[in-house]
Tab-separated table of C-alpha atoms in Angstrom:
chain	number	residue	atom	x	y	z
S	18	UNK	CA	0.245	-0.088	0.142
S	19	UNK	CA	2.858	2.547	0.921
S	20	UNK	CA	4.678	1.642	-2.229
S	21	UNK	CA	1.196	2.723	-4.261
S	22	UNK	CA	1.084	5.972	-2.343
S	23	UNK	CA	4.852	6.779	-2.998
S	24	UNK	CA	4.470	6.315	-6.644
S	25	UNK	CA	1.039	7.901	-7.054
S	26	UNK	CA	2.787	10.699	-5.555
S	27	UNK	CA	5.673	10.262	-8.069
S	28	UNK	CA	3.995	10.780	-10.753
S	29	UNK	CA	1.931	13.712	-9.897
S	30	UNK	CA	4.983	15.642	-9.365
S	31	UNK	CA	6.209	14.503	-12.871
S	32	UNK	CA	2.927	15.854	-14.130
S	33	UNK	CA	2.976	19.091	-12.287
S	34	UNK	CA	6.732	19.098	-13.488
S	35	UNK	CA	5.914	18.256	-16.927
S	36	UNK	CA	3.134	21.067	-16.815
S	37	UNK	CA	5.627	23.993	-15.698
S	38	UNK	CA	8.247	23.389	-18.043
S	39	UNK	CA	5.838	23.021	-21.002
S	40	UNK	CA	3.862	26.387	-19.682
S	41	UNK	CA	8.051	27.746	-19.657
S	42	UNK	CA	8.076	26.588	-23.238
S	43	UNK	CA	5.356	28.192	-24.173
S	44	UNK	CA	6.241	31.593	-22.930
S	45	UNK	CA	9.319	31.410	-24.745
S	46	UNK	CA	7.761	30.683	-27.966
S	47	UNK	CA	5.676	33.233	-27.717
S	48	UNK	CA	8.812	35.423	-27.267
S	49	UNK	CA	10.091	33.997	-30.614
S	50	UNK	CA	7.125	34.430	-32.378
S	51	UNK	CA	6.524	38.336	-31.323
S	52	UNK	CA	10.526	39.109	-31.959
S	53	UNK	CA	9.828	37.507	-35.801
S	54	UNK	CA	6.775	39.667	-35.798
S	55	UNK	CA	8.762	42.895	-35.371
S	56	UNK	CA	11.278	42.151	-37.090
S	57	UNK	CA	8.672	41.570	-40.313
S	58	UNK	CA	6.784	44.781	-39.527
S	59	UNK	CA	9.860	46.049	-39.285
S	60	UNK	CA	10.772	45.120	-42.800
S	61	UNK	CA	7.191	45.371	-44.213
S	62	UNK	CA	7.840	49.491	-43.083
S	63	UNK	CA	9.397	49.864	-46.465
S	64	UNK	CA	6.196	49.063	-48.145
S	65	UNK	CA	6.193	52.318	-50.642
S	66	UNK	CA	9.402	52.210	-51.889
S	67	UNK	CA	9.121	51.848	-56.119
S	68	UNK	CA	10.487	48.756	-57.458
S	69	UNK	CA	11.579	51.600	-60.267
S	70	UNK	CA	13.795	53.426	-58.392
S	71	UNK	CA	15.545	50.340	-57.396
S	72	UNK	CA	16.301	49.070	-60.694
S	73	UNK	CA	17.201	52.876	-61.638
S	74	UNK	CA	20.041	53.013	-58.918
S	75	UNK	CA	21.359	49.652	-59.700
S	76	UNK	CA	21.523	50.119	-63.486
S	77	UNK	CA	23.342	53.299	-62.201
S	78	UNK	CA	25.664	51.536	-60.093
S	79	UNK	CA	26.954	49.333	-62.803
S	80	UNK	CA	26.637	52.112	-65.744
S	81	UNK	CA	28.140	50.217	-68.814
S	82	UNK	CA	28.707	46.827	-67.216
S	83	UNK	CA	24.901	46.664	-66.738
S	84	UNK	CA	24.372	43.983	-69.616
S	85	UNK	CA	20.165	42.950	-69.066
S	86	UNK	CA	19.176	44.735	-72.362
S	87	UNK	CA	16.054	42.482	-72.411
S	88	UNK	CA	12.208	42.344	-71.029
S	89	UNK	CA	11.583	39.423	-69.929
S	90	UNK	CA	7.734	38.474	-70.684
S	91	UNK	CA	4.953	36.582	-69.067
S	92	UNK	CA	5.365	33.292	-70.338
S	93	UNK	CA	9.183	33.489	-69.258
S	94	UNK	CA	7.638	34.704	-65.626
S	95	UNK	CA	5.051	32.007	-65.100
S	96	UNK	CA	6.486	29.020	-66.468
S	97	UNK	CA	10.974	29.458	-65.891
S	98	UNK	CA	10.474	31.502	-62.131
S	99	UNK	CA	6.837	29.524	-61.267
S	100	UNK	CA	5.127	33.270	-60.481
S	101	UNK	CA	1.535	33.574	-61.263
S	102	UNK	CA	-0.282	37.070	-61.570
S	103	UNK	CA	-1.316	36.133	-57.465
S	104	UNK	CA	1.873	36.274	-55.649
S	105	UNK	CA	2.949	39.761	-57.142
S	106	UNK	CA	2.106	43.505	-57.273
S	107	UNK	CA	4.775	44.485	-59.761
S	108	UNK	CA	7.758	42.654	-61.126
S	109	UNK	CA	10.819	43.907	-63.478
S	110	UNK	CA	12.513	40.776	-65.102
S	111	UNK	CA	15.555	42.193	-67.298
S	112	UNK	CA	17.987	39.567	-68.945
S	113	UNK	CA	20.368	39.350	-71.769
S	114	UNK	CA	19.150	38.995	-75.930
S	115	UNK	CA	22.187	36.886	-76.386
S	116	UNK	CA	22.355	33.567	-74.832
S	117	UNK	CA	26.609	33.572	-74.082
S	118	UNK	CA	25.688	36.432	-71.443
S	119	UNK	CA	23.576	35.420	-67.940
S	120	UNK	CA	23.268	38.971	-66.284
S	121	UNK	CA	19.649	38.838	-65.077
S	122	UNK	CA	18.046	41.117	-62.678
S	123	UNK	CA	14.700	40.128	-60.919
S	124	UNK	CA	13.316	42.285	-58.473
S	125	UNK	CA	9.449	41.568	-57.558
S	126	UNK	CA	7.390	43.127	-55.015
S	127	UNK	CA	5.393	40.200	-53.762
S	128	UNK	CA	1.466	40.624	-52.565
S	129	UNK	CA	1.310	40.498	-48.682
S	130	UNK	CA	1.993	37.663	-47.324
S	131	UNK	CA	3.286	36.248	-50.247
S	132	UNK	CA	7.122	37.290	-49.534
S	133	UNK	CA	8.203	33.632	-48.954
S	134	UNK	CA	6.803	31.751	-52.161
S	135	UNK	CA	7.900	34.735	-54.359
S	136	UNK	CA	11.706	34.292	-51.868
S	137	UNK	CA	11.172	30.019	-52.942
S	138	UNK	CA	10.501	29.840	-56.556
S	139	UNK	CA	13.776	33.040	-57.173
S	140	UNK	CA	15.743	30.438	-54.726
S	141	UNK	CA	14.551	27.729	-57.041
S	142	UNK	CA	15.927	29.575	-60.270
S	143	UNK	CA	19.215	29.960	-58.655
S	144	UNK	CA	19.083	26.556	-57.888
S	145	UNK	CA	18.579	25.669	-61.310
S	146	UNK	CA	20.903	27.826	-62.672
S	147	UNK	CA	24.044	26.452	-61.072
S	148	UNK	CA	23.332	22.968	-60.962
S	149	UNK	CA	21.198	21.995	-64.644
S	150	UNK	CA	21.576	24.762	-66.926
S	151	UNK	CA	23.703	24.554	-69.552
S	152	UNK	CA	26.589	27.546	-69.644
S	153	UNK	CA	29.681	28.540	-70.894
S	154	UNK	CA	32.328	28.088	-68.497
S	155	UNK	CA	32.797	31.376	-66.906
S	156	UNK	CA	29.376	31.505	-66.874
S	157	UNK	CA	28.747	28.406	-64.780
S	158	UNK	CA	31.553	29.277	-62.074
S	159	UNK	CA	29.631	33.253	-62.387
S	160	UNK	CA	26.417	31.484	-61.587
S	161	UNK	CA	27.399	31.047	-57.767
S	162	UNK	CA	27.789	34.323	-56.926
S	163	UNK	CA	24.353	35.306	-57.954
S	164	UNK	CA	21.696	36.276	-54.921
S	165	UNK	CA	18.740	35.882	-53.480
S	166	UNK	CA	17.912	39.093	-51.659
S	167	UNK	CA	14.645	39.677	-49.362
S	168	UNK	CA	13.669	42.948	-47.362
S	169	UNK	CA	9.928	41.541	-46.225
S	170	UNK	CA	7.423	41.324	-49.712
S	171	UNK	CA	10.368	42.569	-51.776
S	172	UNK	CA	12.598	39.457	-53.456
S	173	UNK	CA	15.521	39.906	-55.847
S	174	UNK	CA	17.459	37.723	-58.141
S	175	UNK	CA	20.724	38.880	-58.694
S	176	UNK	CA	23.493	38.174	-61.333
S	177	UNK	CA	25.134	40.909	-62.884
S	178	UNK	CA	28.826	42.297	-63.307
S	179	UNK	CA	31.433	41.807	-65.758
S	180	UNK	CA	34.174	39.948	-64.881
S	181	UNK	CA	37.732	41.076	-66.498
S	182	UNK	CA	39.030	39.029	-69.787
S	183	UNK	CA	42.237	39.043	-67.440
S	184	UNK	CA	40.288	37.093	-64.639
S	185	UNK	CA	39.423	34.885	-66.337
S	186	UNK	CA	42.551	33.848	-67.539
S	187	UNK	CA	43.657	33.469	-63.776
S	188	UNK	CA	40.925	30.551	-63.562
S	189	UNK	CA	37.856	29.744	-61.542
S	190	UNK	CA	38.572	31.263	-58.057
S	191	UNK	CA	39.427	34.532	-59.382
S	192	UNK	CA	36.427	34.197	-61.465
S	193	UNK	CA	34.039	33.779	-58.596
S	194	UNK	CA	36.084	36.248	-56.481
S	195	UNK	CA	35.414	38.820	-59.152
S	196	UNK	CA	31.601	37.825	-59.315
S	197	UNK	CA	30.655	37.891	-56.109
S	198	UNK	CA	32.317	41.509	-55.522
S	199	UNK	CA	30.318	42.508	-58.990
S	200	UNK	CA	26.997	41.011	-57.537
S	201	UNK	CA	27.469	42.831	-54.104
S	202	UNK	CA	27.631	46.198	-55.882
S	203	UNK	CA	23.458	45.177	-56.363
S	204	UNK	CA	22.958	44.183	-53.279
S	205	UNK	CA	24.343	47.058	-51.136
S	206	UNK	CA	22.124	49.244	-53.205
S	207	UNK	CA	18.966	47.140	-52.720
S	208	UNK	CA	19.571	46.920	-48.516
S	209	UNK	CA	20.151	51.114	-48.913
S	210	UNK	CA	16.367	51.006	-49.389
S	211	UNK	CA	15.536	48.932	-46.846
S	212	UNK	CA	17.983	50.561	-43.820
């Protein structure tokens, strides 16, 4: 009989301890989710930024080294990027007219709540280019320096900048480093709009 009472008391103590631990975890989770909400809200305060302003500043930053000379059409946006008009409010998508060039700028203002979807799709596009697309050797290295950048509902795919011929002669590592520096030019411009 004493053994049953001891076991019952022990089980009761374990249950009380478990409930207290769960309650503490819930409070911590609430704190974490409120932090995420604050960050999201902070990013979304810049919802009045115009894509044309950002893209204009990016073009200025590269000058003659801004190569994209063709606007991508709705078919490219839907079939290649996997974006529907339900996903975005505004989009600027520019790429090369000729296939031996890969310079591309895609700027998307997602519809409210669709930032995650656009971010995933542009990352999937980047993964496709890195892993599956047929490219010239220099471009196969350069594409690895591309980036998908997100600020709230604004999402960008950046692969821009000219790699010098002298750098190409130094091999893949040198190409990658220069390509990363080139990509950073656009990323810095984008980040500057959302400070």
